[in-house]
Coordinates of C-alpha atoms in Angstrom, one line a residue:
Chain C
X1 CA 36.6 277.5 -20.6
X2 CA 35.6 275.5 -17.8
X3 CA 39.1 275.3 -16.7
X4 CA 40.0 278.4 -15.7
X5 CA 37.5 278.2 -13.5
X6 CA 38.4 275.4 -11.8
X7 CA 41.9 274.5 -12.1
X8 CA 44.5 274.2 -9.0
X9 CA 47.5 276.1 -8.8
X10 CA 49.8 274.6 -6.4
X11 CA 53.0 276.5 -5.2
X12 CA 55.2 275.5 -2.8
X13 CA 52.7 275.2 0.2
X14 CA 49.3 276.7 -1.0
X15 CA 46.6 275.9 -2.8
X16 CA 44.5 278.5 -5.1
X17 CA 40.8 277.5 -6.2
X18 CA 38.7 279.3 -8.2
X19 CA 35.3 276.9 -8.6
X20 CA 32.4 277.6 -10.6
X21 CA 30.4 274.8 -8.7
X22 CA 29.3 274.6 -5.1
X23 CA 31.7 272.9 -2.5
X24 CA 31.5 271.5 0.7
X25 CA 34.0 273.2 2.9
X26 CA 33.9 270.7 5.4
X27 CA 34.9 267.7 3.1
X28 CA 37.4 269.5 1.1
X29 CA 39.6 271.0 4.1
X30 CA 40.0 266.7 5.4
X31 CA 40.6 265.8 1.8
X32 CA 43.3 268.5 1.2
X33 CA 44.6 267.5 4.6
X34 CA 44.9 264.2 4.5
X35 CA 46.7 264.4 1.2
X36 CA 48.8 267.5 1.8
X37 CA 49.7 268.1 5.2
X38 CA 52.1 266.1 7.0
X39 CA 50.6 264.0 9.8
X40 CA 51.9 265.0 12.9
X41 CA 53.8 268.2 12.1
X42 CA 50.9 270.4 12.2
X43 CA 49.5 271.4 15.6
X44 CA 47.2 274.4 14.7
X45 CA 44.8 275.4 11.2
X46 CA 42.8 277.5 11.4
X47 CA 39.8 278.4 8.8
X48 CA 37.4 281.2 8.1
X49 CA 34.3 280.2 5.9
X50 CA 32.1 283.3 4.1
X51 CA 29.0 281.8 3.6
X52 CA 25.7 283.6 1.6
X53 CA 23.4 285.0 3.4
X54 CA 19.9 285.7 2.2
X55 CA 19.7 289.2 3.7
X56 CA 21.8 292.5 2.6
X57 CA 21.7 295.3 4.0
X58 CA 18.1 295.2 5.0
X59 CA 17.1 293.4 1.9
X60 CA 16.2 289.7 0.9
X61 CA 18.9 288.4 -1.0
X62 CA 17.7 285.4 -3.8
X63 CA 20.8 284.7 -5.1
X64 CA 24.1 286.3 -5.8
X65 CA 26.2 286.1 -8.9
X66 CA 30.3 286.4 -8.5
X67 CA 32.6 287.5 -11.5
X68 CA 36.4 287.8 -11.5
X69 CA 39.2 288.9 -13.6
X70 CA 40.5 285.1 -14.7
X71 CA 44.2 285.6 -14.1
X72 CA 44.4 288.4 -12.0
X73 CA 42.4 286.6 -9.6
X74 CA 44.7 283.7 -9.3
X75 CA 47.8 286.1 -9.4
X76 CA 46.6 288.2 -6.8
X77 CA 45.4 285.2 -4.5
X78 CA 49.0 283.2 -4.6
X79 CA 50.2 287.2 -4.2
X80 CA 48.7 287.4 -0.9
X81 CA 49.5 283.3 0.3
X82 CA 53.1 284.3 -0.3
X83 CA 52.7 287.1 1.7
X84 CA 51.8 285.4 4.5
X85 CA 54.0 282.7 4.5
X86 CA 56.8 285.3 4.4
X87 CA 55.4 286.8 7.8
X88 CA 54.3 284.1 9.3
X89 CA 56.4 280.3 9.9
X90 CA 53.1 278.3 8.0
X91 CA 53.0 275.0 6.5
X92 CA 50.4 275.1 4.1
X93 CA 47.5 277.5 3.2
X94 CA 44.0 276.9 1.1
X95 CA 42.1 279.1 -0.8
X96 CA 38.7 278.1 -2.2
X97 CA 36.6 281.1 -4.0
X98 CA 33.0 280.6 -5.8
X99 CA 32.3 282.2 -9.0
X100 CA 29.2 282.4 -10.9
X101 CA 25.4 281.8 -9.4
X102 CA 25.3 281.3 -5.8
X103 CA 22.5 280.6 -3.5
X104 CA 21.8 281.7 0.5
X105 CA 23.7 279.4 2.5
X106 CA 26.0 278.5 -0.1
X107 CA 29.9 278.9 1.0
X108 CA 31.1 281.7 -1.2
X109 CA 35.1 281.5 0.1
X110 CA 37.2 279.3 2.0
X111 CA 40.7 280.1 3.7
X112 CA 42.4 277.7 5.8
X113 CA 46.4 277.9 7.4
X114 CA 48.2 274.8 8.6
X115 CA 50.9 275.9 10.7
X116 CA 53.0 274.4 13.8
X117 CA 51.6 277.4 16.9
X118 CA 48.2 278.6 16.8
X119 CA 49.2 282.3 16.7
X120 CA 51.0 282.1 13.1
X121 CA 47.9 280.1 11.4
X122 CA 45.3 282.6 13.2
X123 CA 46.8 285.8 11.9
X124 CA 47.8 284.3 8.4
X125 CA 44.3 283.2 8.3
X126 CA 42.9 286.8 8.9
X127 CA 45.3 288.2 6.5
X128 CA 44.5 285.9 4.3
X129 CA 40.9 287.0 4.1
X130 CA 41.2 290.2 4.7
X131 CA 43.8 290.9 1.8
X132 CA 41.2 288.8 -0.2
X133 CA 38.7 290.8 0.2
X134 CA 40.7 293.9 -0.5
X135 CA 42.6 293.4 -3.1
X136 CA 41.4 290.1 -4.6
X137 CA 39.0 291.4 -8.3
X138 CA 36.4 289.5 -7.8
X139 CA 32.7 291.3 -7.9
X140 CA 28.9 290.4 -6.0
X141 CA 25.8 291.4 -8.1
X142 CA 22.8 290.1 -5.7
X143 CA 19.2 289.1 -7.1
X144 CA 16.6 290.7 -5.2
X145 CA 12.5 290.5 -5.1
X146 CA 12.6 294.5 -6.8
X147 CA 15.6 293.3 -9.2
X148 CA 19.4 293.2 -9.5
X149 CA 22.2 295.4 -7.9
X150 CA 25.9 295.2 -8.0
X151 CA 27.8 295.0 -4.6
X152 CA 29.2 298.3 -4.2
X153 CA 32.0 297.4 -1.3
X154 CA 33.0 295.3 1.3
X155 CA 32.1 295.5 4.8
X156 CA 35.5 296.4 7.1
X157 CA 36.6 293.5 9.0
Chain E
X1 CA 50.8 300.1 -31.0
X2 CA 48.0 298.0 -29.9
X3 CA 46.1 298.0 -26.3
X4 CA 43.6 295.9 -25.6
X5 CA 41.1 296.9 -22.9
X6 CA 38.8 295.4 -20.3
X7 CA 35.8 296.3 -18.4
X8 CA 34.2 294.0 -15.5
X9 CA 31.2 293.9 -13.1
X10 CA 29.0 297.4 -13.2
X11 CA 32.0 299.1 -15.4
X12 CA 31.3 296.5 -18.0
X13 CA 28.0 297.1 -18.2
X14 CA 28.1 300.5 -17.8
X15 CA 30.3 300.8 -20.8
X16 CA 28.5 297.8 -22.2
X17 CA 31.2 296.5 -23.4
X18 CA 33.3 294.0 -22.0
X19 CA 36.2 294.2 -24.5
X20 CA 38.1 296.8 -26.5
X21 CA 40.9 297.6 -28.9
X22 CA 43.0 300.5 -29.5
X23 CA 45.5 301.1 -31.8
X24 CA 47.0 304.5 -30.8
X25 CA 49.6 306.2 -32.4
X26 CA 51.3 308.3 -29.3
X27 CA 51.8 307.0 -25.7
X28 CA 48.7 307.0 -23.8
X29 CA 48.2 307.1 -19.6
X30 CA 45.4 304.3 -18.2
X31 CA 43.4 307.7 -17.7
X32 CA 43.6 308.7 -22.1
X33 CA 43.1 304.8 -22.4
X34 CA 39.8 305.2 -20.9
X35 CA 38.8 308.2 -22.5
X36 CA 40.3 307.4 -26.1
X37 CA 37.8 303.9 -25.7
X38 CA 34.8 305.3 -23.1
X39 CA 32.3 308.2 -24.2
X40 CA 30.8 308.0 -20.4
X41 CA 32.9 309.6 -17.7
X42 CA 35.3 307.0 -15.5
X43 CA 33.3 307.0 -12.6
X44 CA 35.6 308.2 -9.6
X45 CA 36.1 304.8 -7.5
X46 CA 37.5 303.1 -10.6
X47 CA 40.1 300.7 -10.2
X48 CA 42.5 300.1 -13.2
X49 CA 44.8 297.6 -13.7
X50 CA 47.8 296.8 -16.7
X51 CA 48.7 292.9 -17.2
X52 CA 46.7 291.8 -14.2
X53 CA 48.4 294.2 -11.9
X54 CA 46.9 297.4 -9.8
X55 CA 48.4 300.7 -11.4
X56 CA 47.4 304.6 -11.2
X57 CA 45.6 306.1 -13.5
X58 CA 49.0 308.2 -14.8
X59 CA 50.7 305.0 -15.5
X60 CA 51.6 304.5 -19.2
X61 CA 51.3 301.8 -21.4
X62 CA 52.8 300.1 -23.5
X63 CA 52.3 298.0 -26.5
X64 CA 50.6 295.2 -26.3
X65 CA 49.4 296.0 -22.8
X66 CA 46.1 294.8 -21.4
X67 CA 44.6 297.5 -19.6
X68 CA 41.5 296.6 -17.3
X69 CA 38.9 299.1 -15.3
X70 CA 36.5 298.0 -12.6
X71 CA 34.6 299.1 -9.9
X72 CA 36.2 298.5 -6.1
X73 CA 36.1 294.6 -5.2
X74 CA 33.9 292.6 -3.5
X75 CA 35.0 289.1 -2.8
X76 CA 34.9 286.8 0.3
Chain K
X1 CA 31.8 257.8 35.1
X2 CA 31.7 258.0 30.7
X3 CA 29.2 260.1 31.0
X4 CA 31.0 263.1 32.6
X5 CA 33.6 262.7 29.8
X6 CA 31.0 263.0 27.0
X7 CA 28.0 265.1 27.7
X8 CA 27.1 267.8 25.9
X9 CA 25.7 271.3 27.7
X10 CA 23.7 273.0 25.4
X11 CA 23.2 276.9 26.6
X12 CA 21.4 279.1 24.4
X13 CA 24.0 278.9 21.7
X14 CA 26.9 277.1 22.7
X15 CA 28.0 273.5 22.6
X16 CA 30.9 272.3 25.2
X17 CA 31.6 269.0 24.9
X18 CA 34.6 266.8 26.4
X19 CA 35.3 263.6 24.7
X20 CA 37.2 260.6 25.6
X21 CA 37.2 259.3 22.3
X22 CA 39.2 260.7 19.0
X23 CA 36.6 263.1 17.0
X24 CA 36.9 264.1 13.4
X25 CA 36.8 267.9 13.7
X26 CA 35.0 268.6 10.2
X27 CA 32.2 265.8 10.1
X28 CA 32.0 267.5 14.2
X29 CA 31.4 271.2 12.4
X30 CA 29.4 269.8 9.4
X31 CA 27.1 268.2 11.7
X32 CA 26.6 270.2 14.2
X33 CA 26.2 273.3 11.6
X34 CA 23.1 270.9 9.2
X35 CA 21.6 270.5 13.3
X36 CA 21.6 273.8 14.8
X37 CA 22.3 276.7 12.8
X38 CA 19.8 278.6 10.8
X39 CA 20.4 278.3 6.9
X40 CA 20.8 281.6 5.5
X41 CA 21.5 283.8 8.9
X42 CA 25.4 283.3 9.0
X43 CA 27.8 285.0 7.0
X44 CA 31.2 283.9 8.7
X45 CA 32.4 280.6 10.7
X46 CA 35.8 280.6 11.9
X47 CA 37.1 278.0 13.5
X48 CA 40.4 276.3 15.0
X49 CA 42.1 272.8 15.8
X50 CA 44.9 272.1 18.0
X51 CA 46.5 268.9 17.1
X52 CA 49.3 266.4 18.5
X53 CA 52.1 266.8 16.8
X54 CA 54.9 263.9 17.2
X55 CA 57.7 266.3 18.8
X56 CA 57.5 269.1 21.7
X57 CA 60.8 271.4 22.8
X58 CA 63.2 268.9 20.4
X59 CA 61.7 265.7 21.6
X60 CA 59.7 263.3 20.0
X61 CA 56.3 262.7 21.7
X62 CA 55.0 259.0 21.0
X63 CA 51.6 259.7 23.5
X64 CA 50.0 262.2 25.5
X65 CA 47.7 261.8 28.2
X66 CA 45.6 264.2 29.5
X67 CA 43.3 265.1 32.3
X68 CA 41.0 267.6 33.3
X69 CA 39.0 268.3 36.4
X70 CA 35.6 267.3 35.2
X71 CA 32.7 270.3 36.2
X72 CA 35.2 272.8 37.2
X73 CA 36.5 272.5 33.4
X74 CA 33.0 272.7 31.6
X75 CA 32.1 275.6 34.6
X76 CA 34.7 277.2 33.0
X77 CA 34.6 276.8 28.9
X78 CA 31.1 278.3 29.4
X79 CA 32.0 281.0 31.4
X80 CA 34.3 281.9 28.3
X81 CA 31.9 281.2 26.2
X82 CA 29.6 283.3 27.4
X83 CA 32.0 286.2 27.6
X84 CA 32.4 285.8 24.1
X85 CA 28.9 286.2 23.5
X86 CA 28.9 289.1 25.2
X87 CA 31.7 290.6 23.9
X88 CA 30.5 290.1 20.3
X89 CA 27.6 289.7 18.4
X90 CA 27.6 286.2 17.8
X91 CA 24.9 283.1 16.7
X92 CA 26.5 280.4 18.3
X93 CA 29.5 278.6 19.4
X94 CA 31.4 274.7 19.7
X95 CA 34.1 273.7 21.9
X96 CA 35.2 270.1 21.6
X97 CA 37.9 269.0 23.6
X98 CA 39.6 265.7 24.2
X99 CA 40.4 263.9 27.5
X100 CA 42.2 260.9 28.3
X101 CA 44.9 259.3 25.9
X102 CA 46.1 261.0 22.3
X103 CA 47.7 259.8 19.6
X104 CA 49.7 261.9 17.0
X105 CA 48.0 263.7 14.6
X106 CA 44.9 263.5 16.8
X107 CA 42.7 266.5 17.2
X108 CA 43.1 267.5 20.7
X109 CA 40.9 271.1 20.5
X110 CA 37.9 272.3 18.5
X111 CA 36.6 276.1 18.6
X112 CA 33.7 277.1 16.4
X113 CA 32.1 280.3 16.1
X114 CA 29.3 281.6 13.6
X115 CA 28.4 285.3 13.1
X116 CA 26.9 287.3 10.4
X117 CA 30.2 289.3 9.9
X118 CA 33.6 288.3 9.6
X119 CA 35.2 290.6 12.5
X120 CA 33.1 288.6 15.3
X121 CA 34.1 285.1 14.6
X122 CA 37.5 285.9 13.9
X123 CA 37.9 288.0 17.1
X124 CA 35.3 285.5 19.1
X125 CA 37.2 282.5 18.3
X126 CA 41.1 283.6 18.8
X127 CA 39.3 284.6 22.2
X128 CA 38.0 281.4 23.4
X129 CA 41.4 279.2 22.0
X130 CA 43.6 281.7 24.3
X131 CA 41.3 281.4 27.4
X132 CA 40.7 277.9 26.8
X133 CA 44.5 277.8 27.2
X134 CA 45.0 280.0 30.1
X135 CA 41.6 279.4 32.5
X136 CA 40.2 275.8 31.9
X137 CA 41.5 273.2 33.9
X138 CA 43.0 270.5 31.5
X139 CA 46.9 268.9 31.9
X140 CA 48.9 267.5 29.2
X141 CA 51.3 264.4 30.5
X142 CA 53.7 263.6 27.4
X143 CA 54.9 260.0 26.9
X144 CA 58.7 260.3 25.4
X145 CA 60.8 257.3 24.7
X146 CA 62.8 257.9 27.9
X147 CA 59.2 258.2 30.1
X148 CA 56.5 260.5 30.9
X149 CA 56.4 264.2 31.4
X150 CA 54.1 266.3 32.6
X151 CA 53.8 269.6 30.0
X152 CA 54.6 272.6 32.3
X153 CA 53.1 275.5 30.1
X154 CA 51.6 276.4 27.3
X155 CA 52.9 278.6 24.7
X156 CA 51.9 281.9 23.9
X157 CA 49.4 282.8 21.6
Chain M
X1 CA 33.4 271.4 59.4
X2 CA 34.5 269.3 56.4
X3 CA 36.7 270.1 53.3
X4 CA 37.4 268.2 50.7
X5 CA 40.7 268.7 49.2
X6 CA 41.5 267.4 45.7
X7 CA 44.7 267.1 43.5
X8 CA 45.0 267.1 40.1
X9 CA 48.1 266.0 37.6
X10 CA 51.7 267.1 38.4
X11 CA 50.5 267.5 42.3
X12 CA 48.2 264.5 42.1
X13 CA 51.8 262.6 41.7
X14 CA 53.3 264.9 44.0
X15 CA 51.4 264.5 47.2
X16 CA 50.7 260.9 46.4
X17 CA 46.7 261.3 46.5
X18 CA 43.9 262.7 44.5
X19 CA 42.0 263.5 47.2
X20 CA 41.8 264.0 51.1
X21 CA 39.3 265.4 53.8
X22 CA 39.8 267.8 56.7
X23 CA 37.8 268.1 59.7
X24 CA 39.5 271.5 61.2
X25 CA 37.8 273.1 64.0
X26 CA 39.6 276.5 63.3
X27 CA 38.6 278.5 60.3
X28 CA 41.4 278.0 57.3
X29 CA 42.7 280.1 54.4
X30 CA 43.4 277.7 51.2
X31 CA 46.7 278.0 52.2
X32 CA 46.6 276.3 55.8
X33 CA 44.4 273.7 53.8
X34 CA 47.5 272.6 51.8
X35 CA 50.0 272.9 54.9
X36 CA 47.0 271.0 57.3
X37 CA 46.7 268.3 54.0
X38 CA 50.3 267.5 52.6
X39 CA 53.6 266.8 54.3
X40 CA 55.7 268.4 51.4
X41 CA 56.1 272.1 50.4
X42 CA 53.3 274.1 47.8
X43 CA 55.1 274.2 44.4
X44 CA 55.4 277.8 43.4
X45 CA 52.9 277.5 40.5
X46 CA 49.9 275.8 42.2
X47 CA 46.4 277.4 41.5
X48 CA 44.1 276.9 43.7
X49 CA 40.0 276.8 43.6
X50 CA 37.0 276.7 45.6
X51 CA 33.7 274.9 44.6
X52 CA 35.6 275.0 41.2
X53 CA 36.4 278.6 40.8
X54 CA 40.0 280.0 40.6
X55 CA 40.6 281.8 44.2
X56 CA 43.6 283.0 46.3
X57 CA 45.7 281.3 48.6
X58 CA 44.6 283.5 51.2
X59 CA 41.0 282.9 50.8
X60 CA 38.7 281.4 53.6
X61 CA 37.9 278.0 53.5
X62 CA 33.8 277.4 54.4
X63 CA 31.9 274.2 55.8
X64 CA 31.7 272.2 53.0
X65 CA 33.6 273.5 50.5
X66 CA 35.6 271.6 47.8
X67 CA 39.5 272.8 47.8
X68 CA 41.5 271.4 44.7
X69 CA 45.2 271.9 44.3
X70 CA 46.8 271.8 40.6
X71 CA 49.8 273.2 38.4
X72 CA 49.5 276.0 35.3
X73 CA 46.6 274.7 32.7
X74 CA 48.1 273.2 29.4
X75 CA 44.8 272.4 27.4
X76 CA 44.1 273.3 23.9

């Protein structure tokens, strides 16, 4: 079922992306870009990246494995980018999550907000990741030296 | 009616299950959905969820409903 | 003088760098990040671009020029910078900013910031866009169909 | 003493020049640099600096310093 994994749900102006494969958040922010976003209408994006660390409260971290709930994810994500474009005047948004095995420096999530003033496409980008994180089912188990353990909740932002 | 149930992250293997099926014959709350499929205790930061969207444990479902349970998330 | 438009002032870790020359903002933050940040130590990078758009207050803008007063303005993108730092617990930092003649669409700003938690980037980076904007010395000149004009203020955040 | 006395953008245009000298044998606030320098009045707006840090327009002038004249900022 590779493709719920990986597939692309555009609506209006967002994009939701679930990937079981590492990405390059660099690269995919100018692709989307330069194929979404009109040039010259835009005059502020802002991003946040979440990137693996290889330490955990204390702890070594080896890897990390990410589940979600295929389908509620996906709702859930395009619940909160409509959200924010309701609050905020923004041209286009980008989600990119990981799922399955990640590795330390590996980007785990990606938000980015296109809009025409910086102050719409910071705080939408914010919300964006902070409604993520809250609401978003998606679950960290981390690989350590002594074993496994689940992620039992997110840091406050 | 039939009500088919989910369990993810720690829940699922807590449970160890990732998948159930009831077929109960009087209207059930997400809390008797739990405990009509679960011989462990729901453990008390469970989140529960019917077709995809957050609900309370007293909600009631209906037939044909997919009713999930899992631990509090941790994405981003 | 192409030198004072370009250098790069490297203090413990922050990058300020005024260009002359257009700059692709991601291959900038992919670069920079594979040079100088430690693989595994950083959890969150936020970051923001300013861009030319092709209209300002109902007009269209064909060109902007713009000038800066070359020390006072890197004097003063470290000072914030390094109130930043202070402020939050932070790894490092970019500024990029143009000089001289832009082009629609053109990346005009860059701000970078890495930290292990999301709260410090977000917070860090927001700061040093809005006192980039209201301390360091840099002056937009618009080039409209009917002639120049110089930008009088910049927008709230 | 010396001062240099520098304009930048809007008041670059203004006064005509980017940059002048004074030789005043009297010590000067900022503000008697600009009257001492330019023929025309201070815009409202104008921020001033010494040696490249904001200042007042009552602040002293010293042997040597750098004075620059210039409107609101409008980077980023």
């Amino acid at each position: 079922m590779k493709w719920l994994f990986s597939h692309r749900l555009p609506v209006a102006e967002m994009t939701i992306d679930i990937r079981s494969e590492a990405f390059n958040p660099w690269t995919e922010i100018q692709s989307y870009q330069s194929a979404q976003l009109p040039a010259g209408k835009y005059g502020a994006t802002a991003s946040f990246i979440g990137t693996m660390r290889d330490f955990n409260e204390g702890d070594g971290v080896q890897a990390m494995t990410l589940e979600h709930y295929p389908g509620m994810t996906e709702n859930y994500l395009t619940k909160i980018c409509n959200e924010a474009m309701q609050r905020w005047d923004i041209i286009d948004c980008l989600i990119i999550h990981r799922v399955g095995k990640v590795e330390p420096n590996d980007p785990i999530v990606l938000t980015v907000v296109w809009s025409a003033h910086r102050g719409a496409a910071f705080d939408a980008c914010r919300y964006l990741m902070e409604e993520l994180k809250s609401r978003a089912p998606f679950w960290k188990k981390e690989s350590l030296a002594s074993g496994e353990r689940w992620v039992e909740k997110n840091s406050p932002g | 009616m039939t009500i088919s149930v989910r369990f993810f992250a720690s829940l699922r293997e807590l449970v160890g299950s990732s998948e159930a099926s009831l077929e109960p014959t009087d209207p059930l709350t997400v809390q008797q959905v739990w405990s009509n499929t679960c011989t462990i205790a729901m453990p008390d930061n469970t989140l529960c969820a019917i077709n995809m969207e957050y609900v309370d444990l007293s909600q009631a479902v209906k037939d044909g409903d997919e009713v999930a349970f899992f631990p509090p998330v941790t994405g981003g």
